[in-house]
Short mmCIF file of C-alpha atoms in Angstrom, two decimals:
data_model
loop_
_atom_site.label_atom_id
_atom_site.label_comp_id
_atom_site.label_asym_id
_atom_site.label_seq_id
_atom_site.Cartn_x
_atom_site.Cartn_y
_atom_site.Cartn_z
CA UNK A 1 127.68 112.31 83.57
CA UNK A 2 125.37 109.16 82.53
CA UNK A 3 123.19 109.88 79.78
CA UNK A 4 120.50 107.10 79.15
CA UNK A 5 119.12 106.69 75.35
CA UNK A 6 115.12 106.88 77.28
CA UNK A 7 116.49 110.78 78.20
CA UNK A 8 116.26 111.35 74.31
CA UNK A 9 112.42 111.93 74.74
CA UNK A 10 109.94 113.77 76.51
CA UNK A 11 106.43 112.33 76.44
CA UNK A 12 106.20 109.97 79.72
CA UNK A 13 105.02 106.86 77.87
CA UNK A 14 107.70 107.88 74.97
CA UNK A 15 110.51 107.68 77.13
CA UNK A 16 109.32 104.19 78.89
CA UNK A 17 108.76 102.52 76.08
CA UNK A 18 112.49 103.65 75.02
CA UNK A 19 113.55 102.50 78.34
CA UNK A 20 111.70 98.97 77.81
CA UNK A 21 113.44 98.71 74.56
CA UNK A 22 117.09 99.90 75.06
CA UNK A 23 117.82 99.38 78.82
CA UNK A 24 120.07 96.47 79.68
CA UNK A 25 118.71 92.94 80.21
CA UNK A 26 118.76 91.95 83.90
CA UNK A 27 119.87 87.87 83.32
CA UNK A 28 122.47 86.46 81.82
CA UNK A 29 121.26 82.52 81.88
CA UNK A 30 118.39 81.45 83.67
CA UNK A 31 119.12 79.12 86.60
CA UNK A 32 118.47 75.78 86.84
CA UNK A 33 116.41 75.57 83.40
CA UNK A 34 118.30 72.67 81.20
CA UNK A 35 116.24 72.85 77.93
CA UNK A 36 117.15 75.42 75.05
CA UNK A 37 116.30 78.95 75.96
CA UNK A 38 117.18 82.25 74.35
CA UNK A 39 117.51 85.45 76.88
CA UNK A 40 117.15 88.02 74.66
CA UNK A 41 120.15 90.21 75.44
CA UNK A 42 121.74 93.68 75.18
CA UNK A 43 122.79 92.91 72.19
CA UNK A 44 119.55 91.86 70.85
CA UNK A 45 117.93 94.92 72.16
CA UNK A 46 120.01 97.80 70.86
CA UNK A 47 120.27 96.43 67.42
CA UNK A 48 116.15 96.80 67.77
CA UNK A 49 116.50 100.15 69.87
CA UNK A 50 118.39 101.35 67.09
CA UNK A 51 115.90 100.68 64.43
CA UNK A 52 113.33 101.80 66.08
CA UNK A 53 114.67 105.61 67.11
CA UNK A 54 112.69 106.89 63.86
CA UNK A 55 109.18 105.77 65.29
CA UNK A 56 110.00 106.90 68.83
CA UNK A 57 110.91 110.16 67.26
CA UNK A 58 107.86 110.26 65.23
CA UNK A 59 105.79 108.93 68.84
CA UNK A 60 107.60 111.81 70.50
CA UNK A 61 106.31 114.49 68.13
CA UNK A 62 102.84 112.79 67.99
CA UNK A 63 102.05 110.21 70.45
CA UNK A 64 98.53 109.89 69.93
CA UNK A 65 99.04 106.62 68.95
CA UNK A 66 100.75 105.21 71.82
CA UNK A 67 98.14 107.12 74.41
CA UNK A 68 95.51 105.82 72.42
CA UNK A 69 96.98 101.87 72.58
CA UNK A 70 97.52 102.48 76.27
CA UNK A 71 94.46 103.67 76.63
CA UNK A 72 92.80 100.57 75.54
CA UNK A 73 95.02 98.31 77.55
CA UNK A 74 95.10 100.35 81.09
CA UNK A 75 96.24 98.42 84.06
CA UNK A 76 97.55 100.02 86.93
CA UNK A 77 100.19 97.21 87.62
CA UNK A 78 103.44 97.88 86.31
CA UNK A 79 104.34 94.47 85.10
CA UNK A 80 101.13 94.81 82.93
CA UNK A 81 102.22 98.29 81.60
CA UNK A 82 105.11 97.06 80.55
CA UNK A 83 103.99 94.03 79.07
CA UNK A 84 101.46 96.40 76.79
CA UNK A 85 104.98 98.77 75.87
CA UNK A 86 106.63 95.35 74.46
CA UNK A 87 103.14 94.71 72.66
CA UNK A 88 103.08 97.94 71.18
CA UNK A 89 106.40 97.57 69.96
CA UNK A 90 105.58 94.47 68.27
CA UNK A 91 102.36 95.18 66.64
CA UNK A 92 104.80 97.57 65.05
CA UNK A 93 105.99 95.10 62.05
CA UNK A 94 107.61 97.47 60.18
CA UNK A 95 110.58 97.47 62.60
CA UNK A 96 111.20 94.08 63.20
CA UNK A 97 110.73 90.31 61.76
CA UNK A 98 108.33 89.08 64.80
CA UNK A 99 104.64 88.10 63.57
CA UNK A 100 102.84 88.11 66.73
CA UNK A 101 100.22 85.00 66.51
CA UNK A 102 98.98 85.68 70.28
CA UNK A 103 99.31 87.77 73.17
CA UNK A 104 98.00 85.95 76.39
CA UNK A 105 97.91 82.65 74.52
CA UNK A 106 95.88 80.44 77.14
CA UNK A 107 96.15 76.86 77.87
CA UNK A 108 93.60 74.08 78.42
CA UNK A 109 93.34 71.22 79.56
CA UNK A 110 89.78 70.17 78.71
CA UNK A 111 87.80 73.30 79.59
CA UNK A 112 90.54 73.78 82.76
CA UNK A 113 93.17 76.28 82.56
CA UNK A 114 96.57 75.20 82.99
CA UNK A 115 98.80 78.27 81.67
CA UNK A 116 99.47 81.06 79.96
CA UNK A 117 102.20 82.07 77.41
CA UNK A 118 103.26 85.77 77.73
CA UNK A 119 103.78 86.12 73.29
CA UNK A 120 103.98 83.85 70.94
CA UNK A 121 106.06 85.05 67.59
CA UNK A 122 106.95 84.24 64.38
CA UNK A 123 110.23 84.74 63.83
CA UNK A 124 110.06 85.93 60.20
CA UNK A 125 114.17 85.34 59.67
CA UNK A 126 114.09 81.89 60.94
CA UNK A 127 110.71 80.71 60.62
CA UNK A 128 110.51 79.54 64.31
CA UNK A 129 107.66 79.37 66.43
CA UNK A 130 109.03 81.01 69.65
CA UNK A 131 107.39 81.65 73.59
CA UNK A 132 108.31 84.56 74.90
CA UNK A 133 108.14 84.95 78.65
CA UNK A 134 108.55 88.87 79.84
CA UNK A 135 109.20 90.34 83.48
CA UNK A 136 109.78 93.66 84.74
CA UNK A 137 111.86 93.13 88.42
CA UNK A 138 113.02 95.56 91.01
CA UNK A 139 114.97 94.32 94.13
CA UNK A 140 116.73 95.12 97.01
CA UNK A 141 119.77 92.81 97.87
CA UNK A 142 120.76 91.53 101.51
CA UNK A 143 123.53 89.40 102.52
CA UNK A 144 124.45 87.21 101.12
CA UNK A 145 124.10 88.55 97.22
CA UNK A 146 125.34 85.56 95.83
CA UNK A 147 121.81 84.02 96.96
CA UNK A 148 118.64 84.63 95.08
CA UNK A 149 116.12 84.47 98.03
CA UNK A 150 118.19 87.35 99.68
CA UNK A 151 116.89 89.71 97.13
CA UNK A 152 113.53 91.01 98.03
CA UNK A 153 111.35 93.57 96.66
CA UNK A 154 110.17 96.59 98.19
CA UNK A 155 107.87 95.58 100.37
CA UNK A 156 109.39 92.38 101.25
CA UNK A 157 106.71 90.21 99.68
CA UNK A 158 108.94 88.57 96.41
CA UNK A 159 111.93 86.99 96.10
CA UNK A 160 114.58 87.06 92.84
CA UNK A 161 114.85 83.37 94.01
CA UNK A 162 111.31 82.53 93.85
CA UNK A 163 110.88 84.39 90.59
CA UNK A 164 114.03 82.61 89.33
CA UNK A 165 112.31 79.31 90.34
CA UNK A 166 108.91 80.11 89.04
CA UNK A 167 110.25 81.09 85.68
CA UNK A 168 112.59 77.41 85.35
CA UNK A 169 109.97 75.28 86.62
CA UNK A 170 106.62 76.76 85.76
CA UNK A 171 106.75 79.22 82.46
CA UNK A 172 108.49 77.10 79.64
CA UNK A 173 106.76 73.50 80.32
CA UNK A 174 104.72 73.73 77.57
CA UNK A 175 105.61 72.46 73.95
CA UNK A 176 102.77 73.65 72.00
CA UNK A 177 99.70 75.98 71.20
CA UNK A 178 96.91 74.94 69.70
CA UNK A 179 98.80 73.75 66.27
CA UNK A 180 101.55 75.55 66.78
CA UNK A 181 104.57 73.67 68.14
CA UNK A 182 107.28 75.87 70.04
CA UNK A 183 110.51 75.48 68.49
CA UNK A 184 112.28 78.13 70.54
CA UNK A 185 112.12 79.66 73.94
CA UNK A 186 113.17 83.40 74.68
CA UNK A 187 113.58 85.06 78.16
CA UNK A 188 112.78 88.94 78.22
CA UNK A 189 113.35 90.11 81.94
CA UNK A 190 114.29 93.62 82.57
CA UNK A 191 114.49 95.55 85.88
CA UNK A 192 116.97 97.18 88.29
CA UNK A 193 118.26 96.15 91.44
CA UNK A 194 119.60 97.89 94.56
CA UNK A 195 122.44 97.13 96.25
CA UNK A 196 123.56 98.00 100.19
CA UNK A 197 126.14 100.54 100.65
CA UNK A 198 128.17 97.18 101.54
CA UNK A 199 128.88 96.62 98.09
CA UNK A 200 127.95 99.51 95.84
CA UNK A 201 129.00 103.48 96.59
CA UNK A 202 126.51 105.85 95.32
CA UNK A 203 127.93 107.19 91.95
CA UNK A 204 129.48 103.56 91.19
CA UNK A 205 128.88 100.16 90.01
CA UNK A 206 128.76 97.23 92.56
CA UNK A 207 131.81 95.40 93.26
CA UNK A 208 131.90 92.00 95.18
CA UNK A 209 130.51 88.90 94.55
CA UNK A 210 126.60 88.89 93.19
CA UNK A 211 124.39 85.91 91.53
CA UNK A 212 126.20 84.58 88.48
CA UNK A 213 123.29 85.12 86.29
CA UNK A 214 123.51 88.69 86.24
CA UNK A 215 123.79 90.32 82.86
CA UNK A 216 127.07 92.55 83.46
CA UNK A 217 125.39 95.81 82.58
CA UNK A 218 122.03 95.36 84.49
CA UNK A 219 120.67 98.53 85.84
CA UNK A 220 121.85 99.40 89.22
CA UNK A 221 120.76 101.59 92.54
CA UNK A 222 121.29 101.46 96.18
CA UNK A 223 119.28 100.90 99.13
CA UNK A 224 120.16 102.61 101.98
CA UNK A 225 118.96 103.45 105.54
CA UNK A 226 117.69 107.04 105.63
CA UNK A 227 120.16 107.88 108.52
CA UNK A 228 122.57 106.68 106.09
CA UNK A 229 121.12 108.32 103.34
CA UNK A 230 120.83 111.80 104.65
CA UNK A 231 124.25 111.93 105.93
CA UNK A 232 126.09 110.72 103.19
CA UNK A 233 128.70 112.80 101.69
CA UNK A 234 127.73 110.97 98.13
CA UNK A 235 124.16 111.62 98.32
CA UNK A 236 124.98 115.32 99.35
CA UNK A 237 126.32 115.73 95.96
CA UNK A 238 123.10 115.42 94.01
CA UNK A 239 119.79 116.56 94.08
CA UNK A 240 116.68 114.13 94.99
CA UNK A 241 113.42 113.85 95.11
CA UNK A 242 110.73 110.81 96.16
CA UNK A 243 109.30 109.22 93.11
CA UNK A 244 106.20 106.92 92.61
CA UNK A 245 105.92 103.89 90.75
CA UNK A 246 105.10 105.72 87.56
CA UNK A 247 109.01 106.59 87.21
CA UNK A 248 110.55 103.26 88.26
CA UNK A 249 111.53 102.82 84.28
CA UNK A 250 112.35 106.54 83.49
CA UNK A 251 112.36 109.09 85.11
CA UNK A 252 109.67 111.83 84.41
CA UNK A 253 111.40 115.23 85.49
CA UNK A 254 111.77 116.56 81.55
CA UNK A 255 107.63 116.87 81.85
CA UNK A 256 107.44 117.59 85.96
CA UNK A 257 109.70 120.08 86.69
CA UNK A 258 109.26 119.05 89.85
CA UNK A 259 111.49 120.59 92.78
CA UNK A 260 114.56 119.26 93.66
CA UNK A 261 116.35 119.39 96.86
CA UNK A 262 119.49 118.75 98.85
CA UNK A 263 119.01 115.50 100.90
CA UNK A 264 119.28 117.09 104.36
CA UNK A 265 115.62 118.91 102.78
CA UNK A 266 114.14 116.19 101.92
CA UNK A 267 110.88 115.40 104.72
CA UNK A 268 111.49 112.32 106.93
CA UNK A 269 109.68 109.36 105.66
CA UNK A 270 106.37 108.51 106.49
CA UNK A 271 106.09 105.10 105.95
CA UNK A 272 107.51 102.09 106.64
CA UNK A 273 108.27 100.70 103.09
CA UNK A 274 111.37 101.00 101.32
CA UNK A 275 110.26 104.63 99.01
CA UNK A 276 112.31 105.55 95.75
CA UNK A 277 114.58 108.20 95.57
CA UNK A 278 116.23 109.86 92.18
CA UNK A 279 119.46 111.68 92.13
CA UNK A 280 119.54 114.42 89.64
CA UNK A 281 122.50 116.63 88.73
CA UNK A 282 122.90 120.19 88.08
CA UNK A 283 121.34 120.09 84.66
CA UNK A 284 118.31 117.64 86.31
CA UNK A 285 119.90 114.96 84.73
CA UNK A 286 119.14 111.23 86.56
CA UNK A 287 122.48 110.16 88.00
CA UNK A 288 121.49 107.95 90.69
CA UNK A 289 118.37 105.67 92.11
CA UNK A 290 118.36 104.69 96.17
CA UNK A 291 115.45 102.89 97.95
CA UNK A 292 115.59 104.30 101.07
CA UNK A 293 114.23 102.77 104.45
CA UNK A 294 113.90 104.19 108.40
#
């Protein structure tokens, strides 16, 4: 049975902001970028999970002040969302050695805007200046996996390759804010992707050939065609039900208690986008994520 640290809590926001800090980095290296550049990796974020289980224990109890942060930073996007989670986490200095000098931290270029920096940190162990870029990513690989354009998202509208590109080329050109000069570039991206039945079995990780700059543990699901889906002797095995966006970190069935079903219940689809599926076992327990299409 997989157990995920984020199934530790129970308040919805808890629990993601677990997930944001202890699930798996989705890069390895960033493609085609040839200056120094940190991606912050599992490594990295365990040894900070781990420190901070007291607070999300104490937030879990009492998360008054997480709703309340959230609260003041609402934005229905979930990119935003999770960029506030990572900003609540470090506004938390008691946990960790990052200073935050600015969230946001605009660029000019006379009274024209030319970027935007995502965080930048004092790193209190080093004494670096450092630029933090963060993404949250969710894809759905096509033949060929080994290329980064055939990974789209849900509704077909982004590409891992374009992302990849936009993140070399675009979100590390700058050297300096205001008088602060950038000493050290770090890479958050986080995220699951989906893989076809071609080269990932339900209740398994992929096998095959897949973009180098994976991190090895990424966060996996499938994507399947709901003929497929339905009549799969895998799928038969757990219990499912459609989920919105709200549960494309963690899963929210500890506070839903919503029903669960075999798959040959579940309704037809009603759309024609690619809709989120969970896979819970007999304890409700999240064993598997599929995207499924018509």
């Amino acid at each position: 049975m997989i157990v995920f640290a984020w199934q530790n809590y129970h308040h919805p926001h808890v629990r993601n902001l677990a997930w944001v800090l202890s699930s798996p980095a989705l890069l390895s290296y960033l493609p085609n970028f040839h200056q120094p550049l940190t991606v912050l990796n599992d490594d990295f974020w365990q040894q900070h999970y781990q420190a901070y289980i007291p607070k999300l224990q104490a937030l879990d109890l009492n998360p008054q002040a997480l709703t309340d942060f959230l609260t003041q930073h609402k934005n229905h996007r979930l990119g935003y969302y999770f960029e506030y989670l990572l900003l609540f986490w470090l506004l938390d200095k008691d946990f960790h050695p990052f200073e935050l000098i600015k969230h946001r931290a605009t660029l000019f270029e006379g009274k024209t805007t030319i970027g935007e920096l995502d965080f930048l940190i004092k790193n209190l162990e080093t004494g670096k200046i450092e630029h933090w870029e963060v993404a949250i990513k969710f894809y759905l690989g096509h033949p060929p996996l080994t290329d980064a354009l055939c990974w789209l998202g849900a509704n077909d509208n982004d590409s891992f390759g374009r992302k990849l590109e936009h993140l070399a080329q675009k979100q590390f050109r700058y050297d300096c804010y205001q008088d602060y000069e950038i000493e050290q570039r770090c890479l958050v991206v986080k995220g699951r992707l989906f893989y076809p039945s071609s080269d990932k079995t339900l209740l398994k990780t992929a096998y095959g050939e897949t973009l180098d700059c994976l991190s090895a543990q990424h966060l996996q699901g499938n994507w399947w065609r709901w003929d497929e889906f339905v009549h799969s002797p895998e799928s038969a095995q757990l219990n499912w039900r459609h989920v919105d966006r709200d549960e494309w970190l963690a899963d929210q069935q500890i506070n839903k208690g919503l029903p669960l079903v075999s798959v040959r219940q579940l309704p037809p689809l009603a759309t024609t986008r690619a809709e989120l599926f969970i896979g819970f076992d007999e304890n409700e327990q999240e064993q598997a994520r599929c995207f499924v299409r018509p």
